[in-house]
PDB file of C-alpha atoms in Angstrom:
ATOM      1  CA  MET H   1      35.800   7.727 -39.735  1.00 57.00           C
ATOM      2  CA  THR H   2      32.096   7.133 -39.222  1.00 67.00           C
ATOM      3  CA  ARG H   3      31.182   5.943 -35.736  1.00 75.00           C
ATOM      4  CA  ARG H   4      29.292   2.667 -35.606  1.00 88.00           C
ATOM      5  CA  PRO H   5      25.788   2.743 -34.082  1.00 93.00           C
ATOM      6  CA  PRO H   6      26.008   2.575 -30.293  1.00 98.00           C
ATOM      7  CA  LYS H   7      25.328  -0.611 -28.420  1.00 98.00           C
ATOM      8  CA  LEU H   8      23.288   1.188 -25.747  1.00 98.00           C
ATOM      9  CA  SER H   9      21.205   4.366 -25.591  1.00 98.00           C
ATOM     10  CA  VAL H  10      20.492   5.833 -22.140  1.00 99.00           C
ATOM     11  CA  ILE H  11      17.461   8.162 -22.069  1.00 98.00           C
ATOM     12  CA  VAL H  12      17.318  10.625 -19.161  1.00 98.00           C
ATOM     13  CA  PRO H  13      14.183  12.820 -18.830  1.00 98.00           C
ATOM     14  CA  CYS H  14      14.817  15.892 -16.663  1.00 98.00           C
ATOM     15  CA  PHE H  15      12.367  18.346 -15.083  1.00 97.00           C
ATOM     16  CA  ASN H  16      13.103  20.675 -12.149  1.00 97.00           C
ATOM     17  CA  ILE H  17      16.028  18.550 -10.922  1.00 97.00           C
ATOM     18  CA  GLU H  18      18.926  21.028 -11.021  1.00 98.00           C
ATOM     19  CA  ALA H  19      20.129  19.997  -7.543  1.00 97.00           C
ATOM     20  CA  TYR H  20      20.550  16.381  -8.636  1.00 98.00           C
ATOM     21  CA  VAL H  21      22.164  16.907 -12.035  1.00 98.00           C
ATOM     22  CA  PRO H  22      25.792  16.722 -10.750  1.00 98.00           C
ATOM     23  CA  GLU H  23      25.299  13.317  -9.097  1.00 98.00           C
ATOM     24  CA  THR H  24      23.300  11.914 -12.007  1.00 98.00           C
ATOM     25  CA  VAL H  25      25.791  13.040 -14.659  1.00 98.00           C
ATOM     26  CA  THR H  26      28.789  11.907 -12.598  1.00 98.00           C
ATOM     27  CA  SER H  27      27.265   8.443 -12.256  1.00 98.00           C
ATOM     28  CA  LEU H  28      26.846   8.265 -16.034  1.00 98.00           C
ATOM     29  CA  ARG H  29      30.444   9.327 -16.582  1.00 98.00           C
ATOM     30  CA  ASN H  30      31.386   6.385 -14.342  1.00 98.00           C
ATOM     31  CA  ASN H  31      29.437   4.154 -16.740  1.00 98.00           C
ATOM     32  CA  ALA H  32      30.527   5.674 -20.043  1.00 98.00           C
ATOM     33  CA  ARG H  33      31.911   3.602 -22.907  1.00 98.00           C
ATOM     34  CA  ASP H  34      32.695   4.492 -26.485  1.00 97.00           C
ATOM     35  CA  ASP H  35      29.701   2.428 -27.654  1.00 98.00           C
ATOM     36  CA  PHE H  36      27.184   4.027 -25.251  1.00 98.00           C
ATOM     37  CA  GLU H  37      25.207   7.223 -25.900  1.00 98.00           C
ATOM     38  CA  PHE H  38      23.427   9.445 -23.376  1.00 98.00           C
ATOM     39  CA  ILE H  39      20.326  11.440 -24.309  1.00 98.00           C
ATOM     40  CA  PHE H  40      19.081  14.055 -21.830  1.00 98.00           C
ATOM     41  CA  VAL H  41      15.596  15.423 -22.485  1.00 98.00           C
ATOM     42  CA  GLU H  42      14.995  18.689 -20.626  1.00 98.00           C
ATOM     43  CA  ASP H  43      11.211  19.025 -20.297  1.00 97.00           C
ATOM     44  CA  ARG H  44      11.026  22.835 -19.924  1.00 97.00           C
ATOM     45  CA  SER H  45      11.729  23.093 -16.216  1.00 97.00           C
ATOM     46  CA  THR H  46       9.736  25.782 -14.439  1.00 95.00           C
ATOM     47  CA  LYS H  47      11.370  26.163 -11.025  1.00 95.00           C
ATOM     48  CA  ASP H  48      15.119  26.030 -11.574  1.00 97.00           C
ATOM     49  CA  ASP H  49      17.967  26.036 -14.089  1.00 98.00           C
ATOM     50  CA  THR H  50      17.993  22.336 -14.954  1.00 98.00           C
ATOM     51  CA  TYR H  51      18.728  23.059 -18.624  1.00 98.00           C
ATOM     52  CA  GLU H  52      21.717  25.286 -17.877  1.00 98.00           C
ATOM     53  CA  ALA H  53      23.070  22.733 -15.372  1.00 98.00           C
ATOM     54  CA  LEU H  54      22.836  19.984 -17.976  1.00 98.00           C
ATOM     55  CA  LEU H  55      24.670  22.070 -20.581  1.00 98.00           C
ATOM     56  CA  ALA H  56      27.426  22.876 -18.089  1.00 97.00           C
ATOM     57  CA  LEU H  57      27.921  19.360 -16.713  1.00 98.00           C
ATOM     58  CA  THR H  58      27.422  17.070 -19.703  1.00 98.00           C
ATOM     59  CA  GLY H  59      30.262  18.577 -21.725  1.00 96.00           C
ATOM     60  CA  PRO H  60      32.873  16.054 -20.505  1.00 96.00           C
ATOM     61  CA  LEU H  61      30.418  13.157 -20.977  1.00 98.00           C
ATOM     62  CA  GLU H  62      31.270  11.730 -24.394  1.00 96.00           C
ATOM     63  CA  HIS H  63      28.490  10.828 -26.804  1.00 98.00           C
ATOM     64  CA  SER H  64      25.926  12.825 -24.878  1.00 98.00           C
ATOM     65  CA  ARG H  65      23.423  15.447 -25.992  1.00 98.00           C
ATOM     66  CA  VAL H  66      20.784  17.625 -24.397  1.00 98.00           C
ATOM     67  CA  ILE H  67      17.415  18.073 -26.099  1.00 98.00           C
ATOM     68  CA  ARG H  68      15.069  20.751 -24.794  1.00 98.00           C
ATOM     69  CA  HIS H  69      11.296  20.650 -25.229  1.00 98.00           C
ATOM     70  CA  GLU H  70       9.543  23.809 -26.384  1.00 97.00           C
ATOM     71  CA  THR H  71       6.814  23.156 -23.813  1.00 96.00           C
ATOM     72  CA  ASN H  72       6.475  20.801 -20.869  1.00 96.00           C
ATOM     73  CA  GLY H  73       5.036  17.491 -22.035  1.00 95.00           C
ATOM     74  CA  GLY H  74       5.408  15.203 -19.041  1.00 94.00           C
ATOM     75  CA  LEU H  75       7.531  12.151 -18.376  1.00 95.00           C
ATOM     76  CA  ALA H  76       5.948   9.905 -21.010  1.00 97.00           C
ATOM     77  CA  THR H  77       6.477  12.441 -23.781  1.00 97.00           C
ATOM     78  CA  ALA H  78      10.036  13.193 -22.639  1.00 98.00           C
ATOM     79  CA  ARG H  79      10.934   9.507 -22.791  1.00 98.00           C
ATOM     80  CA  ASN H  80       9.386   9.271 -26.259  1.00 98.00           C
ATOM     81  CA  THR H  81      11.525  12.186 -27.436  1.00 98.00           C
ATOM     82  CA  GLY H  82      14.598  10.256 -26.349  1.00 98.00           C
ATOM     83  CA  ILE H  83      13.371   7.032 -27.935  1.00 98.00           C
ATOM     84  CA  ASP H  84      12.785   8.833 -31.243  1.00 98.00           C
ATOM     85  CA  VAL H  85      16.432   9.877 -31.560  1.00 98.00           C
ATOM     86  CA  ALA H  86      18.098   6.869 -29.884  1.00 98.00           C
ATOM     87  CA  GLU H  87      20.337   4.779 -32.121  1.00 98.00           C
ATOM     88  CA  GLY H  88      21.389   2.008 -29.752  1.00 98.00           C
ATOM     89  CA  ARG H  89      20.787  -1.701 -30.180  1.00 98.00           C
ATOM     90  CA  TRP H  90      19.599  -1.653 -26.567  1.00 98.00           C
ATOM     91  CA  LEU H  91      17.695   1.128 -24.783  1.00 98.00           C
ATOM     92  CA  THR H  92      17.435   1.950 -21.106  1.00 98.00           C
ATOM     93  CA  PHE H  93      16.140   4.822 -18.981  1.00 98.00           C
ATOM     94  CA  LEU H  94      17.228   6.799 -15.943  1.00 98.00           C
ATOM     95  CA  ASP H  95      15.175   9.473 -14.208  1.00 98.00           C
ATOM     96  CA  GLY H  96      17.057  12.740 -13.828  1.00 97.00           C
ATOM     97  CA  ASP H  97      17.098  12.667 -10.014  1.00 97.00           C
ATOM     98  CA  ASP H  98      18.416   9.084  -9.721  1.00 98.00           C
ATOM     99  CA  TRP H  99      21.884   7.619 -10.257  1.00 98.00           C
ATOM    100  CA  LEU H 100      23.794   4.464 -11.161  1.00 98.00           C
ATOM    101  CA  ALA H 101      26.590   2.511  -9.527  1.00 98.00           C
ATOM    102  CA  PRO H 102      29.898   2.521 -11.456  1.00 98.00           C
ATOM    103  CA  GLY H 103      29.886  -0.134 -14.171  1.00 98.00           C
ATOM    104  CA  HIS H 104      26.181  -0.910 -13.865  1.00 98.00           C
ATOM    105  CA  LEU H 105      25.403  -0.286 -17.541  1.00 98.00           C
ATOM    106  CA  THR H 106      28.158  -2.642 -18.697  1.00 98.00           C
ATOM    107  CA  GLN H 107      26.820  -5.379 -16.415  1.00 98.00           C
ATOM    108  CA  LEU H 108      23.305  -4.718 -17.715  1.00 98.00           C
ATOM    109  CA  VAL H 109      24.288  -5.006 -21.383  1.00 98.00           C
ATOM    110  CA  GLU H 110      26.423  -8.089 -20.724  1.00 98.00           C
ATOM    111  CA  ALA H 111      23.462  -9.793 -19.033  1.00 98.00           C
ATOM    112  CA  ALA H 112      21.132  -8.877 -21.912  1.00 98.00           C
ATOM    113  CA  GLU H 113      23.530 -10.194 -24.537  1.00 98.00           C
ATOM    114  CA  ARG H 114      24.283 -13.371 -22.601  1.00 98.00           C
ATOM    115  CA  LEU H 115      20.607 -14.170 -22.055  1.00 97.00           C
ATOM    116  CA  ASP H 116      19.604 -13.118 -25.604  1.00 97.00           C
ATOM    117  CA  VAL H 117      16.067 -11.975 -24.709  1.00 98.00           C
ATOM    118  CA  ASP H 118      13.793  -9.100 -25.720  1.00 98.00           C
ATOM    119  CA  PHE H 119      14.288  -7.354 -22.395  1.00 98.00           C
ATOM    120  CA  VAL H 120      15.932  -7.764 -18.994  1.00 98.00           C
ATOM    121  CA  ARG H 121      14.566  -6.454 -15.690  1.00 98.00           C
ATOM    122  CA  THR H 122      16.631  -5.855 -12.557  1.00 98.00           C
ATOM    123  CA  ASP H 123      16.306  -5.121  -8.859  1.00 98.00           C
ATOM    124  CA  HIS H 124      17.006  -1.594  -7.628  1.00 98.00           C
ATOM    125  CA  VAL H 125      18.025   0.291  -4.491  1.00 98.00           C
ATOM    126  CA  GLN H 126      15.483   2.626  -2.914  1.00 98.00           C
ATOM    127  CA  VAL H 127      17.068   5.673  -1.281  1.00 97.00           C
ATOM    128  CA  THR H 128      15.156   7.600   1.388  1.00 96.00           C
ATOM    129  CA  GLY H 129      17.410  10.184   2.990  1.00 93.00           C
ATOM    130  CA  LEU H 130      20.405   8.214   4.266  1.00 94.00           C
ATOM    131  CA  GLU H 131      18.575   4.885   4.209  1.00 97.00           C
ATOM    132  CA  ARG H 132      19.167   2.452   1.362  1.00 97.00           C
ATOM    133  CA  ARG H 133      17.127  -0.686   0.790  1.00 98.00           C
ATOM    134  CA  ILE H 134      17.261  -3.247  -1.996  1.00 98.00           C
ATOM    135  CA  HIS H 135      13.891  -3.631  -3.695  1.00 98.00           C
ATOM    136  CA  ARG H 136      13.750  -6.945  -5.519  1.00 98.00           C
ATOM    137  CA  ALA H 137      11.859  -7.479  -8.735  1.00 98.00           C
ATOM    138  CA  PRO H 138       8.940  -9.826  -7.869  1.00 98.00           C
ATOM    139  CA  GLU H 139      10.121 -12.779  -9.946  1.00 98.00           C
ATOM    140  CA  GLY H 140      12.129 -15.533  -8.277  1.00 97.00           C
ATOM    141  CA  ARG H 141      13.402 -17.125 -11.480  1.00 98.00           C
ATOM    142  CA  ARG H 142      16.698 -15.433 -12.240  1.00 98.00           C
ATOM    143  CA  ASN H 143      19.154 -15.386 -15.161  1.00 98.00           C
ATOM    144  CA  THR H 144      17.045 -17.653 -17.349  1.00 98.00           C
ATOM    145  CA  LEU H 145      14.843 -17.137 -20.399  1.00 98.00           C
ATOM    146  CA  LEU H 146      11.188 -16.590 -19.443  1.00 98.00           C
ATOM    147  CA  ASP H 147       7.873 -16.078 -21.214  1.00 98.00           C
ATOM    148  CA  PRO H 148       6.784 -12.541 -20.234  1.00 98.00           C
ATOM    149  CA  ARG H 149       3.153 -13.694 -19.888  1.00 98.00           C
ATOM    150  CA  SER H 150       4.188 -16.165 -17.221  1.00 98.00           C
ATOM    151  CA  SER H 151       4.978 -13.253 -14.882  1.00 98.00           C
ATOM    152  CA  ILE H 152       1.619 -11.424 -15.043  1.00 98.00           C
ATOM    153  CA  LEU H 153      -0.413 -13.690 -12.746  1.00 98.00           C
ATOM    154  CA  PRO H 154      -1.506 -14.707 -10.121  1.00 96.00           C
ATOM    155  CA  VAL H 155      -4.095 -12.030  -9.424  1.00 96.00           C
ATOM    156  CA  ASP H 156      -3.612 -11.737  -5.665  1.00 93.00           C
ATOM    157  CA  GLU H 157       0.196 -11.686  -5.576  1.00 95.00           C
ATOM    158  CA  THR H 158       2.711  -9.002  -6.507  1.00 96.00           C
ATOM    159  CA  THR H 159       4.017  -9.800  -9.980  1.00 98.00           C
ATOM    160  CA  MET H 160       6.143  -8.139 -12.621  1.00 98.00           C
ATOM    161  CA  VAL H 161       3.302  -5.920 -13.910  1.00 98.00           C
ATOM    162  CA  ASP H 162       3.253  -4.473 -10.381  1.00 97.00           C
ATOM    163  CA  TYR H 163       6.929  -3.570 -10.839  1.00 98.00           C
ATOM    164  CA  PRO H 164       6.614  -1.140 -13.768  1.00 97.00           C
ATOM    165  CA  TYR H 165       9.780   0.941 -13.370  1.00 98.00           C
ATOM    166  CA  ALA H 166      11.166   1.476 -16.875  1.00 98.00           C
ATOM    167  CA  TRP H 167      14.605   2.362 -15.512  1.00 98.00           C
ATOM    168  CA  ALA H 168      14.994  -1.060 -13.864  1.00 98.00           C
ATOM    169  CA  GLY H 169      15.938  -2.843 -17.051  1.00 98.00           C
ATOM    170  CA  VAL H 170      17.161  -2.762 -20.637  1.00 98.00           C
ATOM    171  CA  TYR H 171      15.176  -3.286 -23.841  1.00 98.00           C
ATOM    172  CA  HIS H 172      16.181  -4.518 -27.305  1.00 98.00           C
ATOM    173  CA  ARG H 173      15.513  -2.248 -30.270  1.00 98.00           C
ATOM    174  CA  ARG H 174      13.491  -5.004 -31.961  1.00 98.00           C
ATOM    175  CA  LEU H 175      10.707  -4.251 -29.470  1.00 98.00           C
ATOM    176  CA  LEU H 176      10.499  -0.730 -30.878  1.00 97.00           C
ATOM    177  CA  ASP H 177      10.430  -2.135 -34.397  1.00 96.00           C
ATOM    178  CA  ARG H 178       7.426  -4.277 -33.358  1.00 97.00           C
ATOM    179  CA  GLY H 179       5.493  -1.269 -32.092  1.00 97.00           C
ATOM    180  CA  MET H 180       6.397  -1.477 -28.410  1.00 97.00           C
ATOM    181  CA  LEU H 181       8.569   0.612 -26.025  1.00 97.00           C
ATOM    182  CA  ARG H 182       6.946   4.005 -26.697  1.00 98.00           C
ATOM    183  CA  PHE H 183       4.846   5.509 -23.908  1.00 98.00           C
ATOM    184  CA  HIS H 184       1.397   7.080 -24.248  1.00 97.00           C
ATOM    185  CA  ASP H 185       2.075  10.766 -24.893  1.00 95.00           C
ATOM    186  CA  GLY H 186       0.807  13.217 -22.315  1.00 91.00           C
ATOM    187  CA  LEU H 187       0.608  10.849 -19.349  1.00 92.00           C
ATOM    188  CA  ARG H 188       2.060  12.693 -16.369  1.00 90.00           C
ATOM    189  CA  THR H 189       1.969   9.832 -13.876  1.00 91.00           C
ATOM    190  CA  ALA H 190       1.546   6.034 -14.009  1.00 94.00           C
ATOM    191  CA  GLU H 191       2.907   6.274 -17.553  1.00 96.00           C
ATOM    192  CA  ASP H 192       4.698   2.967 -17.076  1.00 97.00           C
ATOM    193  CA  ARG H 193       1.552   0.939 -16.273  1.00 98.00           C
ATOM    194  CA  PRO H 194       0.190   0.423 -19.810  1.00 98.00           C
ATOM    195  CA  TRP H 195       3.799   0.248 -20.993  1.00 98.00           C
ATOM    196  CA  ILE H 196       4.755  -2.697 -18.755  1.00 98.00           C
ATOM    197  CA  TRP H 197       1.502  -4.512 -19.470  1.00 98.00           C
ATOM    198  CA  GLU H 198       2.152  -4.281 -23.203  1.00 98.00           C
ATOM    199  CA  LEU H 199       5.673  -5.651 -22.806  1.00 98.00           C
ATOM    200  CA  HIS H 200       4.500  -8.641 -20.796  1.00 98.00           C
ATOM    201  CA  ARG H 201       1.617  -9.353 -23.163  1.00 98.00           C
ATOM    202  CA  ARG H 202       3.380  -8.897 -26.498  1.00 98.00           C
ATOM    203  CA  ALA H 203       7.123  -9.509 -26.102  1.00 98.00           C
ATOM    204  CA  GLU H 204       8.431 -13.013 -26.732  1.00 98.00           C
ATOM    205  CA  SER H 205      11.103 -13.387 -24.076  1.00 98.00           C
ATOM    206  CA  TYR H 206      12.614 -11.734 -21.038  1.00 98.00           C
ATOM    207  CA  ALA H 207      14.781 -12.420 -18.006  1.00 98.00           C
ATOM    208  CA  VAL H 208      15.443 -11.019 -14.554  1.00 98.00           C
ATOM    209  CA  ALA H 209      19.024 -10.294 -13.468  1.00 98.00           C
ATOM    210  CA  SER H 210      20.083  -9.776  -9.861  1.00 98.00           C
ATOM    211  CA  LEU H 211      21.743  -6.406 -10.405  1.00 98.00           C
ATOM    212  CA  HIS H 212      21.531  -3.668  -7.773  1.00 98.00           C
ATOM    213  CA  GLY H 213      23.083  -0.715  -9.583  1.00 98.00           C
ATOM    214  CA  VAL H 214      20.091   1.625  -9.965  1.00 98.00           C
ATOM    215  CA  PHE H 215      19.561   4.032  -7.083  1.00 98.00           C
ATOM    216  CA  TYR H 216      15.997   5.364  -6.973  1.00 98.00           C
ATOM    217  CA  ARG H 217      15.594   8.476  -4.873  1.00 96.00           C
ATOM    218  CA  ARG H 218      12.315   8.557  -2.920  1.00 90.00           C
ATOM    219  CA  GLY H 219      10.770  11.584  -1.238  1.00 78.00           C
ATOM    220  CA  VAL H 220      11.994  14.155  -3.778  1.00 69.00           C
ATOM    221  CA  THR H 221       9.703  17.171  -3.354  1.00 55.00           C
ATOM    222  CA  THR H 222       9.394  17.774  -7.109  1.00 53.00           C
ATOM    223  CA  SER H 223       8.450  14.158  -7.818  1.00 51.00           C
ATOM    224  CA  LEU H 224       4.847  13.557  -8.808  1.00 48.00           C
ATOM    225  CA  THR H 225       4.616  10.882  -6.128  1.00 49.00           C
ATOM    226  CA  GLN H 226       4.995  13.729  -3.616  1.00 46.00           C
ATOM    227  CA  ILE H 227       2.691  16.242  -5.298  1.00 53.00           C
ATOM    228  CA  GLY H 228      -1.080  16.246  -4.798  1.00 64.00           C
ATOM    229  CA  ASP H 229      -2.190  18.191  -7.844  1.00 81.00           C
ATOM    230  CA  VAL H 230      -4.369  17.230 -10.786  1.00 89.00           C
ATOM    231  CA  ARG H 231      -1.513  15.486 -12.601  1.00 89.00           C
ATOM    232  CA  GLN H 232      -1.826  12.601 -10.153  1.00 91.00           C
ATOM    233  CA  LEU H 233      -5.210  11.755 -11.625  1.00 95.00           C
ATOM    234  CA  ASP H 234      -3.635  10.554 -14.862  1.00 95.00           C
ATOM    235  CA  PHE H 235      -3.468   7.105 -13.291  1.00 96.00           C
ATOM    236  CA  PHE H 236      -7.147   6.695 -14.237  1.00 98.00           C
ATOM    237  CA  ARG H 237      -6.289   7.144 -17.903  1.00 97.00           C
ATOM    238  CA  SER H 238      -3.338   4.764 -17.521  1.00 97.00           C
ATOM    239  CA  PHE H 239      -5.422   1.915 -16.136  1.00 98.00           C
ATOM    240  CA  ASP H 240      -8.240   2.566 -18.590  1.00 98.00           C
ATOM    241  CA  LEU H 241      -5.662   2.173 -21.357  1.00 98.00           C
ATOM    242  CA  VAL H 242      -4.573  -1.161 -19.864  1.00 98.00           C
ATOM    243  CA  LEU H 243      -8.180  -2.385 -19.822  1.00 98.00           C
ATOM    244  CA  ASP H 244      -8.866  -1.109 -23.347  1.00 98.00           C
ATOM    245  CA  GLU H 245      -5.793  -2.853 -24.724  1.00 97.00           C
ATOM    246  CA  LEU H 246      -6.695  -6.093 -22.938  1.00 98.00           C
ATOM    247  CA  ALA H 247      -9.991  -6.183 -24.831  1.00 97.00           C
ATOM    248  CA  SER H 248      -8.232  -7.690 -27.871  1.00 96.00           C
ATOM    249  CA  ASP H 249      -6.084 -10.125 -25.888  1.00 97.00           C
ATOM    250  CA  PRO H 250      -6.936 -13.850 -26.250  1.00 97.00           C
ATOM    251  CA  GLU H 251      -6.600 -14.211 -22.475  1.00 97.00           C
ATOM    252  CA  GLU H 252      -8.643 -11.131 -21.625  1.00 98.00           C
ATOM    253  CA  ASP H 253     -10.823 -12.856 -19.014  1.00 96.00           C
ATOM    254  CA  ARG H 254      -7.849 -14.045 -16.951  1.00 96.00           C
ATOM    255  CA  LEU H 255      -5.720 -10.931 -17.320  1.00 98.00           C
ATOM    256  CA  ARG H 256      -8.554  -8.459 -16.759  1.00 98.00           C
ATOM    257  CA  LYS H 257      -8.957  -9.752 -13.204  1.00 98.00           C
ATOM    258  CA  LYS H 258      -5.347  -8.847 -12.476  1.00 98.00           C
ATOM    259  CA  ALA H 259      -5.679  -5.400 -14.076  1.00 98.00           C
ATOM    260  CA  LEU H 260      -8.849  -4.626 -12.117  1.00 98.00           C
ATOM    261  CA  ARG H 261      -7.189  -5.604  -8.861  1.00 98.00           C
ATOM    262  CA  ASN H 262      -4.211  -3.359  -9.652  1.00 97.00           C
ATOM    263  CA  TYR H 263      -6.606  -0.545 -10.485  1.00 98.00           C
ATOM    264  CA  CYS H 264      -8.478  -0.946  -7.184  1.00 98.00           C
ATOM    265  CA  VAL H 265      -5.241  -1.049  -5.173  1.00 96.00           C
ATOM    266  CA  VAL H 266      -4.062   2.245  -6.679  1.00 96.00           C
ATOM    267  CA  ILE H 267      -7.479   3.921  -6.311  1.00 98.00           C
ATOM    268  CA  ALA H 268      -7.583   2.942  -2.635  1.00 97.00           C
ATOM    269  CA  HIS H 269      -4.020   4.145  -2.072  1.00 95.00           C
ATOM    270  CA  GLN H 270      -4.803   7.558  -3.549  1.00 95.00           C
ATOM    271  CA  LEU H 271      -8.099   7.931  -1.681  1.00 96.00           C
ATOM    272  CA  LEU H 272      -6.424   7.133   1.631  1.00 95.00           C
ATOM    273  CA  ALA H 273      -3.679   9.709   0.963  1.00 92.00           C
ATOM    274  CA  ARG H 274      -6.217  12.502   1.363  1.00 88.00           C
ATOM    275  CA  ASP H 275      -3.910  14.919   3.201  1.00 89.00           C
ATOM    276  CA  ARG H 276      -1.594  15.058   0.185  1.00 88.00           C
ATOM    277  CA  PHE H 277      -4.211  16.464  -2.182  1.00 92.00           C
ATOM    278  CA  GLU H 278      -5.606  19.909  -2.751  1.00 91.00           C
ATOM    279  CA  ARG H 279      -9.273  19.943  -1.757  1.00 91.00           C
ATOM    280  CA  SER H 280     -10.603  20.387  -5.296  1.00 93.00           C
ATOM    281  CA  VAL H 281      -8.321  17.641  -6.614  1.00 95.00           C
ATOM    282  CA  HIS H 282      -9.433  15.233  -3.904  1.00 94.00           C
ATOM    283  CA  ALA H 283     -13.068  15.928  -4.811  1.00 95.00           C
ATOM    284  CA  ARG H 284     -12.308  15.161  -8.452  1.00 96.00           C
ATOM    285  CA  LEU H 285     -10.417  12.039  -7.360  1.00 96.00           C
ATOM    286  CA  ARG H 286     -13.519  10.779  -5.564  1.00 96.00           C
ATOM    287  CA  GLU H 287     -15.683  11.460  -8.618  1.00 97.00           C
ATOM    288  CA  MET H 288     -13.339   9.661 -10.992  1.00 97.00           C
ATOM    289  CA  ALA H 289     -12.909   6.773  -8.552  1.00 98.00           C
ATOM    290  CA  ALA H 290     -16.687   6.361  -8.323  1.00 97.00           C
ATOM    291  CA  GLU H 291     -16.946   6.352 -12.120  1.00 97.00           C
ATOM    292  CA  ALA H 292     -14.159   3.781 -12.510  1.00 98.00           C
ATOM    293  CA  LEU H 293     -15.542   1.487  -9.805  1.00 98.00           C
ATOM    294  CA  GLY H 294     -19.026   1.890 -11.236  1.00 97.00           C
ATOM    295  CA  ARG H 295     -17.871   0.471 -14.561  1.00 97.00           C
ATOM    296  CA  MET H 296     -16.954  -2.790 -12.807  1.00 97.00           C
ATOM    297  CA  THR H 297     -19.611  -5.432 -12.285  1.00 96.00           C
ATOM    298  CA  GLU H 298     -20.344  -6.442  -8.701  1.00 96.00           C
ATOM    299  CA  ARG H 299     -18.646  -9.761  -9.377  1.00 96.00           C
ATOM    300  CA  GLU H 300     -15.538  -8.104 -10.801  1.00 97.00           C
ATOM    301  CA  LEU H 301     -15.291  -5.734  -7.865  1.00 97.00           C
ATOM    302  CA  GLY H 302     -15.833  -8.523  -5.340  1.00 96.00           C
ATOM    303  CA  GLU H 303     -13.054 -10.606  -6.891  1.00 96.00           C
ATOM    304  CA  ALA H 304     -10.717  -7.614  -7.003  1.00 97.00           C
ATOM    305  CA  LEU H 305     -11.230  -6.835  -3.322  1.00 96.00           C
ATOM    306  CA  VAL H 306     -10.515 -10.312  -1.946  1.00 94.00           C
ATOM    307  CA  GLY H 307      -7.763 -10.097   0.674  1.00 93.00           C
ATOM    308  CA  MET H 308      -7.195  -6.377   0.103  1.00 93.00           C
ATOM    309  CA  GLY H 309      -7.646  -5.330   3.734  1.00 94.00           C
ATOM    310  CA  GLU H 310     -10.635  -3.982   5.637  1.00 97.00           C
ATOM    311  CA  GLU H 311      -9.826  -0.272   5.350  1.00 97.00           C
ATOM    312  CA  ARG H 312      -9.259  -0.338   1.601  1.00 97.00           C
ATOM    313  CA  VAL H 313     -12.320  -2.507   0.959  1.00 97.00           C
ATOM    314  CA  ARG H 314     -14.514  -0.240   3.076  1.00 97.00           C
ATOM    315  CA  THR H 315     -13.190   2.868   1.335  1.00 97.00           C
ATOM    316  CA  LEU H 316     -13.756   1.527  -2.167  1.00 97.00           C
ATOM    317  CA  ARG H 317     -17.241   0.203  -1.453  1.00 97.00           C
ATOM    318  CA  ARG H 318     -18.244   3.490   0.175  1.00 96.00           C
ATOM    319  CA  ILE H 319     -17.100   5.463  -2.880  1.00 96.00           C
ATOM    320  CA  ARG H 320     -18.893   3.119  -5.293  1.00 94.00           C
ATOM    321  CA  GLY H 321     -22.036   3.081  -3.170  1.00 89.00           C
ATOM    322  CA  GLY H 322     -22.052   6.860  -2.963  1.00 76.00           C
ATOM    323  CA  MET H 323     -22.031   7.102  -6.722  1.00 56.00           C
ATOM    324  CA  LYS H 324     -25.010   4.786  -6.969  1.00 49.00           C
ATOM    325  CA  GLY H 325     -26.866   6.894  -4.436  1.00 41.00           C
ATOM    326  CA  VAL H 326     -26.257  10.031  -6.465  1.00 39.00           C
ATOM    327  CA  ALA H 327     -27.328   8.287  -9.679  1.00 37.00           C
ATOM    328  CA  ALA H 328     -30.559   7.124  -8.069  1.00 30.00           C
TER     329      ALA H 328
END
């Protein structure tokens, strides 16, 4: 008897996370249903036996498979590999070092079907060592149909485009059919920035559900948020993609202000995290920051910096001014 297409596909990119595979896989077994499928994409780990651990531990997980990349492609490409083979009506993501509460996926699908929207976003639980803290999605309207564009602005407040985590939600296959959901291949960090902007600009409907079943592990030493190498600089490409794609948007003038502010916030954050970077990478960071800030008009930069805090404003203006001095 031919199995009907699954209701949900869960895409799990994995890279150098052997130590976390048992907890991640166990949490998925506690969420398994006959109409769910689980797709693990092993992105050619370099420091441990992630692939072997996945093969050993996913055997009892029904409707699961492990796909291994020939070469490391990064998180965006790994997610795309999973998307390409997923058959579910709904798609969701889980990073290989995170885990889910029992029954979370059923609650997620039930909310999506009840609300009948293009996608649903959720809260999540941040885990730092033994500490756990609920991190709420920055949208107060809950369990009701919303226009995704209504959650992009205002410029100077945290909104849903500042909450880009792909794994904090579920997404209907029709978005993929309309040319959304795929990530920009090759992005090794901030891959979810252009992705979330596209969803909120182009999708027709969404909702936020107060679910707290995703556990996001912070401070993992292999995570790119903890590594100060050249891969971190991909955030420049990510935000440039956002700005490029806004150029054809009918509300470009309004939305560009928000994107530029986001860009400046992330640039300042990275510049002020100097101790995390290799010296050569930090030098390149400063160069790329100066170039990015230099492409903004003085008015755009001034608007982006309003209320950002003295240290960040001073840092960004010093970097931009230094570039002008070199150019002169």
